[in-house]
Amino acid sequence: MAVAAQKITLSSSRDIPFNKLALSQSNVRRVKAGVSVEELAESIARRGLIQSLHVRPVVDDGGKETGMFEVPAGGRRFRALELLVRQKRLAKTAPVPCVVSEAGVDILIDEVSLAENIERAPLHPLDQFRAFLALREKGMTEEAIAAAFFVDVKVVRQRLRLASVSPVLLETYAEDGMTLEQLMAFTVVEDHARQEQVWDAIKDNWAKEPWQIRRMLTETTVPASDKRAAFVGIEAYEAAGGYVLRDLFQQDEGGWLQDPILLDRLVSEKLKAEAEAVAAEGWKWIEVAVSFPYGHDHGLRELVGTPVDLTEEERATREDLRDEYDRLEANHAGADELPDAVDHRLGEIEEALRAFEFRPMVYDPAEIARAGVFICIDGDGSPLIERGFVRPEDEASADPDGEDGDGGGAMAGGVEPGSHQRAVITIGGEPSEPEDEDDEGDAIKPLPERLVIELTAHRTLALRDAVASNPRIAMTVLLHKLVLDCFGAHVSGCALEARVRDVHLPVQSPELGDSDSAKRIDERHEAWKRDIPLGQDDDRLWDWLDQLDQASRHALLAHCVSFGVNALYERPNPYSGTGISQQGLERRLREADRLAQTTGLDLVEAGWKPTVGNYLGRVTKARIIEAVREGAGDHAAELIGHLKKGDMAKEAERLLAETGWLPEPLRPTIEAQAVDGAADQDEDGMVLPDFLAGDDEGADDPVAAE
């Protein structure tokens, strides 16, 4: 016969006056942890006693109840109530909700206290984050939430930021798929799609530390410690509509600027304003950049100026600073370490004295009229202005008697000393754009020099690939060079001076390295590099070359010769031993045209297409319209004539995508003449394309003006 299981009987609950309660000595909690008693008392005063006390009757020696009750479970709540009574915010006889167990049960009172504490399941952090978010969505401010739970406002903001992470990642965290530190790292951006993309990329990798997550999430942003951000100023960036994302969980050195395009525009505008202010001093040219490469002033003559004299007041200030510095050093001469305030003051004095050493310079007005200035951003974000550099072509011309023409005569470029001239401001290698792009007029101005160099770099690389692919032409090119050396005017003391030098491409567009020509050249070079016994005995290399079959010898010769192809445009420099003369440049471009025609080079087949980045966004509206008219017809050109320059460039890219249109620097000379309908000739009868031909618009020509 089955025996019925005995039913459980739960302890009864009732209200007991507080003065009838006493804390049990069997309570297991001894170490303070978690919310303080004071904070718990404030919580009870605000919300009431949320959880009842567990009590047991106190009995005398005879086992009879005394009317008092001890509290084995709920000691912190008891102490919080006790604090409220002492503060006279709670009556001594106030009823307290209690669960009363029987005095004679077999369960030890210590067991009750231990079970009440260890069986309590802590709230998962994610539940707390979501609870804070729910309170804010119901109208509570961050300050009110912080006050209600006795935490700092920053803690509330951190919890709210964690709750705003992608729901997918929150569920991963809830299932212990990521750590809290990793979840914190994802709060540096608000884009859920980007957060999920980064997590998908690293979740199966061993390298998924929080710092790596932050680095991946912020790789397209600009840190506030960047010198560009310091130059513009965070307040100016935010006033222009920029957003700075802060990391609430770590030192972020000011956060990350989320709009690099806006920042670069603000940097350009501020640098241009600096340049306009310096231009008022009368300089001939001003080059502006975020930073200049090492050696940017090589080949230029630096003017020697005279420092501006100190005023009597400035001299007195300098002496006072020196005296203060010596006094502070003497007072702390025996100290192992200077006090922070003294160390800070000494640094301020050193900075002030340094300013007296680097005084503004005064230059000869005649020299200013032929010299220029470099303006960039220093490492600390301040503008760095380097004045007084003269280009070789701007040096004073000699008079008929052979003496220097500095004595008040006309200068190079036709500028009289003391006459007014407007400085040519170049930003990032390109002439400064007009203030209003819609007012630039219908005239087609010459292409910017930097753009011409970039375009001819594309042509040079494509020509190298074409020569390397045609050994017969490569052999002809080499023989042509050798014949010129043997029968021309270039006679030297060596038995044979046939040498191919890899021509450096100084100005490159970003996509040049990813072009089809570059990839084929790299693949071909790596294939030969694996076979050639380099770095070994020279005789072995000779034997290896000697044993190559004829086809391999021709292919290797073509590959090596191709590295010497140079179809680059560069500014002629007739006044220095470095660079190229105008005649040399014309010869180079004429031979490049001949080489392109002989190899059958087609830049369209080589992969070049006009885009906003490589051409259309770099030229005037008139140039864009002319390109569309040539490539897509008059009707297409009329359709985009009303657009703003940025939209016009994008639409032109679409219209020209499959037309095979090429700008002048990428066309053979004959084709350029046929398309443009007008060209000039040099003294040798050579036809020059419009983008290189001289005209009467020298003041507006960015190449000539520089």
PDB file of N, CA, C and O in Angstrom, residues 115-154:
ATOM      1  N   ALA A 115      22.176  29.647   4.611  1.00  0.00           N
ATOM      2  CA  ALA A 115      21.368  29.375   3.419  1.00  0.00           C
ATOM      3  C   ALA A 115      20.790  30.658   2.841  1.00  0.00           C
ATOM      4  O   ALA A 115      20.720  30.841   1.616  1.00  0.00           O
ATOM      5  N   GLU A 116      20.372  31.578   3.712  1.00  0.00           N
ATOM      6  CA  GLU A 116      19.763  32.821   3.235  1.00  0.00           C
ATOM      7  C   GLU A 116      20.753  33.650   2.427  1.00  0.00           C
ATOM      8  O   GLU A 116      20.366  34.369   1.505  1.00  0.00           O
ATOM      9  N   ASN A 117      22.045  33.517   2.753  1.00  0.00           N
ATOM     10  CA  ASN A 117      23.048  34.320   2.062  1.00  0.00           C
ATOM     11  C   ASN A 117      23.617  33.639   0.814  1.00  0.00           C
ATOM     12  O   ASN A 117      23.828  34.298  -0.209  1.00  0.00           O
ATOM     13  N   ILE A 118      23.867  32.340   0.865  1.00  0.00           N
ATOM     14  CA  ILE A 118      24.522  31.695  -0.275  1.00  0.00           C
ATOM     15  C   ILE A 118      23.535  31.247  -1.344  1.00  0.00           C
ATOM     16  O   ILE A 118      23.922  31.037  -2.500  1.00  0.00           O
ATOM     17  N   GLU A 119      22.260  31.096  -0.999  1.00  0.00           N
ATOM     18  CA  GLU A 119      21.282  30.663  -2.003  1.00  0.00           C
ATOM     19  C   GLU A 119      20.683  31.833  -2.768  1.00  0.00           C
ATOM     20  O   GLU A 119      19.873  31.643  -3.668  1.00  0.00           O
ATOM     21  N   ARG A 120      21.093  33.044  -2.402  1.00  0.00           N
ATOM     22  CA  ARG A 120      20.588  34.223  -3.095  1.00  0.00           C
ATOM     23  C   ARG A 120      21.314  34.361  -4.434  1.00  0.00           C
ATOM     24  O   ARG A 120      22.528  34.478  -4.486  1.00  0.00           O
ATOM     25  N   ALA A 121      20.583  34.322  -5.574  1.00  0.00           N
ATOM     26  CA  ALA A 121      21.176  34.434  -6.905  1.00  0.00           C
ATOM     27  C   ALA A 121      21.404  35.909  -7.234  1.00  0.00           C
ATOM     28  O   ALA A 121      20.451  36.691  -7.223  1.00  0.00           O
ATOM     29  N   PRO A 122      22.648  36.295  -7.501  1.00  0.00           N
ATOM     30  CA  PRO A 122      22.901  37.707  -7.834  1.00  0.00           C
ATOM     31  C   PRO A 122      22.274  38.078  -9.182  1.00  0.00           C
ATOM     32  O   PRO A 122      22.107  37.229 -10.061  1.00  0.00           O
ATOM     33  N   LEU A 123      21.953  39.324  -9.330  1.00  0.00           N
ATOM     34  CA  LEU A 123      21.366  39.820 -10.573  1.00  0.00           C
ATOM     35  C   LEU A 123      22.436  39.838 -11.657  1.00  0.00           C
ATOM     36  O   LEU A 123      23.542  40.319 -11.445  1.00  0.00           O
ATOM     37  N   HIS A 124      22.113  39.283 -12.823  1.00  0.00           N
ATOM     38  CA  HIS A 124      23.062  39.303 -13.939  1.00  0.00           C
ATOM     39  C   HIS A 124      23.284  40.749 -14.366  1.00  0.00           C
ATOM     40  O   HIS A 124      22.343  41.539 -14.443  1.00  0.00           O
ATOM     41  N   PRO A 125      24.542  41.136 -14.658  1.00  0.00           N
ATOM     42  CA  PRO A 125      24.797  42.528 -15.050  1.00  0.00           C
ATOM     43  C   PRO A 125      23.915  43.007 -16.202  1.00  0.00           C
ATOM     44  O   PRO A 125      23.475  44.154 -16.216  1.00  0.00           O
ATOM     45  N   LEU A 126      23.637  42.128 -17.169  1.00  0.00           N
ATOM     46  CA  LEU A 126      22.818  42.535 -18.305  1.00  0.00           C
ATOM     47  C   LEU A 126      21.414  42.928 -17.864  1.00  0.00           C
ATOM     48  O   LEU A 126      20.826  43.870 -18.416  1.00  0.00           O
ATOM     49  N   ASP A 127      20.878  42.224 -16.862  1.00  0.00           N
ATOM     50  CA  ASP A 127      19.553  42.591 -16.341  1.00  0.00           C
ATOM     51  C   ASP A 127      19.591  43.980 -15.714  1.00  0.00           C
ATOM     52  O   ASP A 127      18.633  44.752 -15.829  1.00  0.00           O
ATOM     53  N   GLN A 128      20.696  44.292 -15.051  1.00  0.00           N
ATOM     54  CA  GLN A 128      20.822  45.627 -14.469  1.00  0.00           C
ATOM     55  C   GLN A 128      20.905  46.686 -15.565  1.00  0.00           C
ATOM     56  O   GLN A 128      20.266  47.735 -15.473  1.00  0.00           O
ATOM     57  N   PHE A 129      21.689  46.418 -16.631  1.00  0.00           N
ATOM     58  CA  PHE A 129      21.795  47.375 -17.731  1.00  0.00           C
ATOM     59  C   PHE A 129      20.425  47.665 -18.324  1.00  0.00           C
ATOM     60  O   PHE A 129      20.045  48.820 -18.549  1.00  0.00           O
ATOM     61  N   ARG A 130      19.678  46.589 -18.570  1.00  0.00           N
ATOM     62  CA  ARG A 130      18.365  46.748 -19.208  1.00  0.00           C
ATOM     63  C   ARG A 130      17.367  47.427 -18.265  1.00  0.00           C
ATOM     64  O   ARG A 130      16.495  48.170 -18.720  1.00  0.00           O
ATOM     65  N   ALA A 131      17.522  47.167 -16.968  1.00  0.00           N
ATOM     66  CA  ALA A 131      16.620  47.811 -16.005  1.00  0.00           C
ATOM     67  C   ALA A 131      16.858  49.318 -15.979  1.00  0.00           C
ATOM     68  O   ALA A 131      15.903  50.107 -15.947  1.00  0.00           O
ATOM     69  N   PHE A 132      18.116  49.727 -16.001  1.00  0.00           N
ATOM     70  CA  PHE A 132      18.425  51.163 -16.058  1.00  0.00           C
ATOM     71  C   PHE A 132      17.854  51.782 -17.331  1.00  0.00           C
ATOM     72  O   PHE A 132      17.314  52.888 -17.317  1.00  0.00           O
ATOM     73  N   LEU A 133      17.980  51.052 -18.451  1.00  0.00           N
ATOM     74  CA  LEU A 133      17.460  51.558 -19.717  1.00  0.00           C
ATOM     75  C   LEU A 133      15.944  51.706 -19.660  1.00  0.00           C
ATOM     76  O   LEU A 133      15.384  52.698 -20.154  1.00  0.00           O
ATOM     77  N   ALA A 134      15.275  50.734 -19.043  1.00  0.00           N
ATOM     78  CA  ALA A 134      13.816  50.806 -18.924  1.00  0.00           C
ATOM     79  C   ALA A 134      13.388  52.002 -18.073  1.00  0.00           C
ATOM     80  O   ALA A 134      12.398  52.681 -18.388  1.00  0.00           O
ATOM     81  N   LEU A 135      14.124  52.274 -17.002  1.00  0.00           N
ATOM     82  CA  LEU A 135      13.806  53.429 -16.162  1.00  0.00           C
ATOM     83  C   LEU A 135      13.964  54.729 -16.946  1.00  0.00           C
ATOM     84  O   LEU A 135      13.132  55.644 -16.815  1.00  0.00           O
ATOM     85  N   ARG A 136      15.029  54.818 -17.763  1.00  0.00           N
ATOM     86  CA  ARG A 136      15.207  56.045 -18.545  1.00  0.00           C
ATOM     87  C   ARG A 136      14.116  56.194 -19.598  1.00  0.00           C
ATOM     88  O   ARG A 136      13.617  57.304 -19.838  1.00  0.00           O
ATOM     89  N   GLU A 137      13.721  55.088 -20.210  1.00  0.00           N
ATOM     90  CA  GLU A 137      12.665  55.150 -21.219  1.00  0.00           C
ATOM     91  C   GLU A 137      11.322  55.529 -20.611  1.00  0.00           C
ATOM     92  O   GLU A 137      10.439  56.026 -21.324  1.00  0.00           O
ATOM     93  N   LYS A 138      11.172  55.304 -19.316  1.00  0.00           N
ATOM     94  CA  LYS A 138       9.926  55.678 -18.644  1.00  0.00           C
ATOM     95  C   LYS A 138       9.970  57.086 -18.054  1.00  0.00           C
ATOM     96  O   LYS A 138       9.059  57.467 -17.319  1.00  0.00           O
ATOM     97  N   GLY A 139      11.031  57.825 -18.359  1.00  0.00           N
ATOM     98  CA  GLY A 139      11.057  59.235 -17.995  1.00  0.00           C
ATOM     99  C   GLY A 139      12.059  59.638 -16.944  1.00  0.00           C
ATOM    100  O   GLY A 139      12.233  60.835 -16.699  1.00  0.00           O
ATOM    101  N   MET A 140      12.742  58.694 -16.298  1.00  0.00           N
ATOM    102  CA  MET A 140      13.727  59.066 -15.282  1.00  0.00           C
ATOM    103  C   MET A 140      15.009  59.554 -15.953  1.00  0.00           C
ATOM    104  O   MET A 140      15.477  58.966 -16.926  1.00  0.00           O
ATOM    105  N   THR A 141      15.564  60.618 -15.426  1.00  0.00           N
ATOM    106  CA  THR A 141      16.829  61.127 -15.948  1.00  0.00           C
ATOM    107  C   THR A 141      17.981  60.290 -15.408  1.00  0.00           C
ATOM    108  O   THR A 141      17.826  59.521 -14.443  1.00  0.00           O
ATOM    109  N   GLU A 142      19.148  60.465 -16.018  1.00  0.00           N
ATOM    110  CA  GLU A 142      20.327  59.748 -15.545  1.00  0.00           C
ATOM    111  C   GLU A 142      20.666  60.149 -14.120  1.00  0.00           C
ATOM    112  O   GLU A 142      21.066  59.304 -13.301  1.00  0.00           O
ATOM    113  N   GLU A 143      20.480  61.429 -13.805  1.00  0.00           N
ATOM    114  CA  GLU A 143      20.754  61.907 -12.447  1.00  0.00           C
ATOM    115  C   GLU A 143      19.774  61.292 -11.448  1.00  0.00           C
ATOM    116  O   GLU A 143      20.153  60.927 -10.324  1.00  0.00           O
ATOM    117  N   ALA A 144      18.495  61.182 -11.843  1.00  0.00           N
ATOM    118  CA  ALA A 144      17.493  60.607 -10.944  1.00  0.00           C
ATOM    119  C   ALA A 144      17.759  59.128 -10.700  1.00  0.00           C
ATOM    120  O   ALA A 144      17.603  58.627  -9.576  1.00  0.00           O
ATOM    121  N   ILE A 145      18.168  58.415 -11.747  1.00  0.00           N
ATOM    122  CA  ILE A 145      18.493  56.992 -11.582  1.00  0.00           C
ATOM    123  C   ILE A 145      19.684  56.834 -10.651  1.00  0.00           C
ATOM    124  O   ILE A 145      19.691  55.967  -9.759  1.00  0.00           O
ATOM    125  N   ALA A 146      20.690  57.678 -10.841  1.00  0.00           N
ATOM    126  CA  ALA A 146      21.872  57.617  -9.977  1.00  0.00           C
ATOM    127  C   ALA A 146      21.503  57.886  -8.525  1.00  0.00           C
ATOM    128  O   ALA A 146      21.981  57.204  -7.612  1.00  0.00           O
ATOM    129  N   ALA A 147      20.630  58.874  -8.290  1.00  0.00           N
ATOM    130  CA  ALA A 147      20.225  59.201  -6.922  1.00  0.00           C
ATOM    131  C   ALA A 147      19.405  58.076  -6.309  1.00  0.00           C
ATOM    132  O   ALA A 147      19.534  57.769  -5.114  1.00  0.00           O
ATOM    133  N   ALA A 148      18.566  57.431  -7.116  1.00  0.00           N
ATOM    134  CA  ALA A 148      17.697  56.373  -6.590  1.00  0.00           C
ATOM    135  C   ALA A 148      18.488  55.142  -6.172  1.00  0.00           C
ATOM    136  O   ALA A 148      18.099  54.440  -5.235  1.00  0.00           O
ATOM    137  N   PHE A 149      19.619  54.878  -6.865  1.00  0.00           N
ATOM    138  CA  PHE A 149      20.388  53.668  -6.560  1.00  0.00           C
ATOM    139  C   PHE A 149      21.739  53.997  -5.925  1.00  0.00           C
ATOM    140  O   PHE A 149      22.592  53.115  -5.821  1.00  0.00           O
ATOM    141  N   PHE A 150      21.905  55.286  -5.532  1.00  0.00           N
ATOM    142  CA  PHE A 150      23.072  55.709  -4.762  1.00  0.00           C
ATOM    143  C   PHE A 150      24.385  55.378  -5.470  1.00  0.00           C
ATOM    144  O   PHE A 150      25.326  54.856  -4.875  1.00  0.00           O
ATOM    145  N   VAL A 151      24.422  55.665  -6.780  1.00  0.00           N
ATOM    146  CA  VAL A 151      25.637  55.474  -7.560  1.00  0.00           C
ATOM    147  C   VAL A 151      25.960  56.783  -8.276  1.00  0.00           C
ATOM    148  O   VAL A 151      25.137  57.694  -8.339  1.00  0.00           O
ATOM    149  N   ASP A 152      27.171  56.868  -8.793  1.00  0.00           N
ATOM    150  CA  ASP A 152      27.576  58.052  -9.539  1.00  0.00           C
ATOM    151  C   ASP A 152      26.860  58.088 -10.891  1.00  0.00           C
ATOM    152  O   ASP A 152      26.539  57.035 -11.465  1.00  0.00           O
ATOM    153  N   VAL A 153      26.637  59.283 -11.407  1.00  0.00           N
ATOM    154  CA  VAL A 153      25.984  59.429 -12.715  1.00  0.00           C
ATOM    155  C   VAL A 153      26.800  58.730 -13.798  1.00  0.00           C
ATOM    156  O   VAL A 153      26.244  58.160 -14.747  1.00  0.00           O
ATOM    157  N   LYS A 154      28.125  58.758 -13.672  1.00  0.00           N
ATOM    158  CA  LYS A 154      28.980  58.098 -14.660  1.00  0.00           C
ATOM    159  C   LYS A 154      28.681  56.610 -14.723  1.00  0.00           C
ATOM    160  O   LYS A 154      28.693  56.014 -15.815  1.00  0.00           O
TER     161      LYS A 154
END
